Coordinates of C-alpha atoms in Angstrom, one line a residue:
X1 CA -7.7 -21.2 3.3
X2 CA -5.0 -23.7 3.7
X3 CA -5.5 -25.1 0.2
X4 CA -5.7 -21.7 -1.3
X5 CA -2.0 -20.8 0.4
X6 CA -0.5 -23.8 -0.5
X7 CA -2.1 -23.3 -4.1
X8 CA -0.4 -19.5 -4.1
X9 CA 2.8 -21.0 -2.7
X10 CA 3.3 -23.2 -5.7
X11 CA 2.5 -20.5 -8.0
X12 CA 5.6 -18.3 -6.4
X13 CA 7.8 -21.3 -6.3
X14 CA 7.3 -21.7 -10.1
X15 CA 8.0 -17.9 -10.8
X16 CA 11.1 -17.9 -8.4
X17 CA 12.4 -21.1 -10.5
X18 CA 11.7 -19.0 -14.0
X19 CA 13.4 -15.7 -12.8
X20 CA 16.6 -17.5 -10.8
X21 CA 16.9 -21.1 -11.8
X22 CA 16.7 -22.1 -8.4
X23 CA 15.0 -25.6 -7.3
X24 CA 11.9 -25.2 -5.7
X25 CA 13.2 -28.0 -2.7
X26 CA 16.1 -25.5 -2.2
X27 CA 13.7 -23.0 -0.7
X28 CA 11.7 -23.3 2.3
X29 CA 7.9 -22.9 2.0
X30 CA 7.9 -20.6 5.0
X31 CA 9.6 -18.0 3.0
X32 CA 6.3 -17.6 0.9
X33 CA 3.7 -18.2 3.2
X34 CA 3.8 -14.4 4.2
X35 CA 3.1 -13.5 0.6
X36 CA 0.5 -16.2 0.4
X37 CA -1.1 -14.5 3.6
X38 CA -2.0 -11.4 1.6
X39 CA -3.1 -13.1 -1.4
X40 CA -5.6 -15.1 0.9
X41 CA -6.6 -12.1 2.5
X42 CA -7.6 -10.6 -0.8
X43 CA -9.3 -13.7 -1.7
X44 CA -11.3 -13.5 1.3
X45 CA -12.4 -9.9 0.7
X46 CA -13.7 -10.9 -2.7
X47 CA -15.7 -13.6 -1.3
X48 CA -17.1 -11.1 1.3
X49 CA -18.2 -8.7 -1.6
X50 CA -19.7 -11.4 -3.5
X51 CA -22.0 -12.3 -0.1
X52 CA -23.4 -9.0 0.4
X53 CA -27.0 -9.1 -1.2
X54 CA -28.9 -6.0 -2.4
X55 CA -32.3 -5.8 -1.6
X56 CA -34.8 -4.7 -4.6
X57 CA -36.1 -1.2 -4.7
X58 CA -39.0 -0.8 -2.5
X59 CA -37.5 -3.2 0.1
X60 CA -34.2 -2.0 0.8
X61 CA -34.0 0.1 4.5
X62 CA -32.9 3.7 3.8
X63 CA -30.4 5.6 6.0
X64 CA -27.1 7.5 6.0
X65 CA -24.5 6.4 3.6
X66 CA -20.8 6.3 5.4
X67 CA -19.0 9.6 4.0
X68 CA -15.9 7.4 3.7
X69 CA -17.2 5.6 0.7
X70 CA -16.9 8.9 -1.4
X71 CA -13.9 9.9 0.7
X72 CA -12.2 7.0 -0.6
X73 CA -12.8 7.3 -4.1
X74 CA -12.0 11.1 -4.2
X75 CA -8.3 10.0 -2.9
X76 CA -8.1 7.7 -5.8
X77 CA -8.9 10.2 -8.3
X78 CA -6.7 13.0 -6.5
X79 CA -3.8 10.6 -6.5
X80 CA -4.4 8.3 -9.9
X81 CA -6.9 10.7 -11.9
X82 CA -9.4 7.4 -12.2
X83 CA -13.2 7.8 -12.1
X84 CA -15.1 5.2 -9.6
X85 CA -14.8 1.7 -10.9
X86 CA -12.6 2.7 -13.8
X87 CA -9.3 1.2 -12.0
X88 CA -6.1 -0.2 -13.6
X89 CA -2.4 -1.5 -12.7
X90 CA -0.1 2.2 -12.8
X91 CA 2.8 1.1 -14.4
X92 CA 6.3 1.3 -12.7
X93 CA 8.9 4.0 -14.0
X94 CA 11.4 1.5 -13.4
X95 CA 12.2 -2.0 -13.8
X96 CA 11.7 -4.6 -11.2
X97 CA 15.0 -5.4 -10.7
X98 CA 16.3 -1.5 -10.6
X99 CA 16.1 -1.2 -7.0
X100 CA 18.5 -3.9 -6.0
X101 CA 20.2 -4.7 -4.0
X102 CA 17.9 -3.1 -1.7
X103 CA 14.7 -4.6 -2.9
X104 CA 14.9 -7.7 -5.0
X105 CA 13.5 -7.7 -8.4
X106 CA 11.6 -10.8 -7.6
X107 CA 9.8 -9.3 -4.6
X108 CA 9.0 -6.3 -6.8
X109 CA 7.3 -8.3 -9.9
X110 CA 5.3 -10.2 -7.5
X111 CA 4.4 -7.3 -5.2
X112 CA 3.4 -5.0 -8.1
X113 CA 1.8 -7.5 -10.7
X114 CA 0.0 -10.1 -8.3
X115 CA -0.8 -8.0 -5.1
X116 CA -1.6 -4.6 -6.3
X117 CA -3.7 -6.3 -9.2
X118 CA -5.6 -8.1 -6.8
X119 CA -6.7 -5.1 -4.8
X120 CA -7.6 -3.6 -8.0
X121 CA -9.5 -6.4 -9.2
X122 CA -11.7 -6.4 -5.6
X123 CA -12.2 -2.7 -5.9
X124 CA -13.7 -3.1 -9.4
X125 CA -15.9 -5.9 -8.3
X126 CA -17.0 -4.0 -4.8
X127 CA -17.6 -0.7 -7.1
X128 CA -20.2 -2.7 -9.4
X129 CA -21.8 -4.3 -6.2
X130 CA -21.9 -0.3 -5.0
X131 CA -23.7 0.8 -8.1
X132 CA -26.2 -1.9 -7.9
X133 CA -26.8 -1.1 -4.2
X134 CA -27.1 2.8 -5.2
X135 CA -29.6 1.7 -7.9
X136 CA -31.6 -0.2 -5.2
X137 CA -31.2 2.7 -2.6
X138 CA -30.0 0.0 -0.3
X139 CA -28.3 1.8 2.3
X140 CA -27.2 -1.2 4.0
X141 CA -25.6 -2.9 1.6
X142 CA -23.5 0.3 0.4
X143 CA -22.5 0.6 3.8
X144 CA -21.6 -2.9 4.4
X145 CA -19.3 -2.6 1.1
X146 CA -17.0 0.0 3.2
X147 CA -14.6 -2.4 4.2
X148 CA -14.0 -3.8 0.8
X149 CA -14.0 -0.5 -0.2
X150 CA -11.4 0.9 2.2
X151 CA -9.3 -2.2 2.2
X152 CA -9.1 -2.7 -1.6
X153 CA -9.5 1.1 -2.6
X154 CA -6.6 1.8 0.4
X155 CA -4.5 -1.1 -1.2
X156 CA -4.7 0.6 -4.4
X157 CA -4.0 3.9 -3.4
X158 CA -1.3 3.0 -1.0
X159 CA 0.8 1.1 -3.8
X160 CA 0.5 3.5 -6.2
X161 CA 1.8 6.1 -3.7
X162 CA 4.8 3.5 -2.8
X163 CA 5.9 2.7 -6.0
X164 CA 6.5 6.4 -6.8
X165 CA 8.4 7.2 -3.5
X166 CA 10.9 4.6 -4.6
X167 CA 13.6 5.3 -7.6
X168 CA 16.9 3.8 -8.6
X169 CA 20.3 5.4 -7.6
X170 CA 18.2 7.6 -4.7
X171 CA 18.2 7.7 -1.1
X172 CA 20.7 10.0 0.7
X173 CA 19.1 13.1 2.6
X174 CA 16.5 15.2 1.0
X175 CA 16.7 18.8 -0.5
X176 CA 14.4 21.6 -0.9
X177 CA 11.3 22.5 0.7
X178 CA 11.0 19.2 2.3
X179 CA 14.3 19.0 3.9
X180 CA 13.6 22.2 5.9
X181 CA 10.3 21.0 6.8
X182 CA 11.9 17.7 8.4
X183 CA 14.1 19.8 10.3
X184 CA 11.3 21.9 11.5
X185 CA 8.9 19.1 12.4
X186 CA 11.5 16.9 13.7
X187 CA 14.8 18.7 14.5
X188 CA 17.0 17.1 12.0
X189 CA 17.1 14.4 9.4
X190 CA 18.5 11.8 11.4
X191 CA 15.9 12.5 14.1
X192 CA 13.2 12.1 11.5
X193 CA 15.0 8.8 10.2
X194 CA 15.0 7.3 13.6
X195 CA 11.2 8.2 14.4
X196 CA 9.8 6.9 11.3
X197 CA 11.8 3.8 11.2
X198 CA 11.0 3.0 15.0
X199 CA 7.3 3.5 14.0
X200 CA 7.5 1.3 10.9
X201 CA 9.3 -1.5 12.5
X202 CA 6.9 -1.3 15.4
X203 CA 3.7 -1.7 13.4
X204 CA 1.6 -4.6 14.9
X205 CA 0.9 -7.2 12.3
X206 CA 0.4 -5.7 8.9
X207 CA 0.1 -2.3 8.0
X208 CA 2.2 0.9 6.6
X209 CA 4.5 3.6 8.2
X210 CA 3.8 7.2 7.1
X211 CA 5.4 10.6 6.6
X212 CA 2.3 12.9 6.5
X213 CA 1.6 16.5 6.1
X214 CA -1.1 17.9 8.6
X215 CA -2.7 21.0 6.9
X216 CA -4.3 22.2 10.3
X217 CA -1.1 22.3 12.4
X218 CA 1.2 22.9 9.0
X219 CA 3.6 20.6 10.0
X220 CA 4.9 16.7 9.1
X221 CA 3.9 14.1 11.2
X222 CA 4.9 10.5 11.4
X223 CA 1.7 7.9 11.8
X224 CA 1.0 4.2 11.1
X225 CA -1.7 2.6 9.6
X226 CA -3.1 -0.9 10.0
X227 CA -3.6 -3.4 7.0
X228 CA -4.6 -1.0 4.2
X229 CA -6.0 1.6 6.0
X230 CA -5.6 5.0 3.8
X231 CA -3.6 7.6 6.0
X232 CA -5.9 10.7 5.1
X233 CA -9.0 9.1 6.0
X234 CA -7.7 7.4 9.1
X235 CA -5.4 10.5 10.7
X236 CA -6.5 13.3 8.4
X237 CA -2.5 13.5 7.0
X238 CA -2.2 14.1 3.3
X239 CA 0.3 11.2 2.3
X240 CA 4.0 12.0 1.5
X241 CA 6.0 8.8 2.0
X242 CA 4.6 5.7 2.8
X243 CA 6.6 2.4 3.6
X244 CA 4.8 -1.1 3.4
X245 CA 5.5 -3.4 6.1
X246 CA 3.2 -6.4 5.2
X247 CA 5.8 -9.2 5.4
X248 CA 5.3 -10.0 1.6
X249 CA 6.9 -6.9 0.9
X250 CA 10.4 -8.2 2.3
X251 CA 10.2 -11.6 3.5
X252 CA 11.7 -13.3 0.8
X253 CA 14.7 -11.4 0.9
X254 CA 15.0 -10.0 4.8
X255 CA 13.3 -13.2 6.3
X256 CA 11.6 -11.8 9.8
X257 CA 14.0 -9.0 10.1
X258 CA 11.6 -6.1 9.4
X259 CA 14.4 -3.6 10.9
X260 CA 16.9 -4.4 8.1
X261 CA 14.2 -4.0 5.4
X262 CA 13.3 -0.7 7.0
X263 CA 16.9 0.6 6.9
X264 CA 17.4 -0.5 3.4
X265 CA 14.1 1.3 2.4
X266 CA 16.2 4.6 3.0
X267 CA 18.6 3.8 0.2
X268 CA 15.8 3.9 -2.7
X269 CA 13.7 6.9 -1.4
X270 CA 12.8 9.3 -3.8
X271 CA 13.0 12.5 -2.2
X272 CA 12.2 14.5 -5.3
X273 CA 9.0 12.6 -5.4
X274 CA 8.3 13.1 -1.6
X275 CA 9.2 17.2 -2.2
X276 CA 6.8 17.0 -4.9
X277 CA 4.0 15.7 -2.9
X278 CA 4.7 18.2 0.0
X279 CA 5.0 21.3 -2.1
X280 CA 1.6 20.0 -3.6
X281 CA 0.0 19.5 -0.3
X282 CA 0.9 23.1 0.9
X283 CA -0.7 24.6 -1.9
X284 CA -4.1 22.6 -1.5
X285 CA -3.9 23.4 2.0
X286 CA -3.5 27.1 1.1
X287 CA 0.1 27.2 3.4

């Protein structure tokens, strides 16, 4: 793992030099270690998938396939319109540096083209192994793939939502139906902002802060998820606004000051997108 992390750090150092002209020896390597951590996690999950052995038909054991496998692909299809296994990196609707000074262009480029693409590559590999397991009716192998499908499928889904939740020249306070819903659910926008920020800053280790819609209670709720666990499968909430608080998302710019990153995020929130997601969630729930 140490060698893999050092190799990834060297790639980031080269990219930094290309983008900024800053000499590598002026950069402390620990500023890249956190970005490398996720890259290592992605590679470890790829190795996990490769290590799953599908038994031949007639030898494989029958059983019940976890419904979360189908749910994960259904949520991806609903967000991206992608069929199972046909996954691709969605293009950003803005330039990498369009969110500056709040989120640097270098972070956005690495985050989008390296990390998100890594999740997609692993999801495709896991899906191919899933098809093989289904052909052999190897339920054990299918269920063994669930962690990889959730981690990589969640990474693909979560990041796709995250990119659309942000926009240049955005931020401020929301307007329209989402503004009213925030007031009804949290008392005021400031109260929501405080609670969302506290929840996101307080995520232990790596994960996400979320604003979601609860179709059962017909109200907004704040929740957090560990790693790349998808909100809808984890908490039953429809995702409206997500904030990536893995350290790779902010460490190069904000170091270990996650609270400053969370504060800056409010300057780039695309409330039009959040409002559209809220209205669609209400319609889908029949509310």
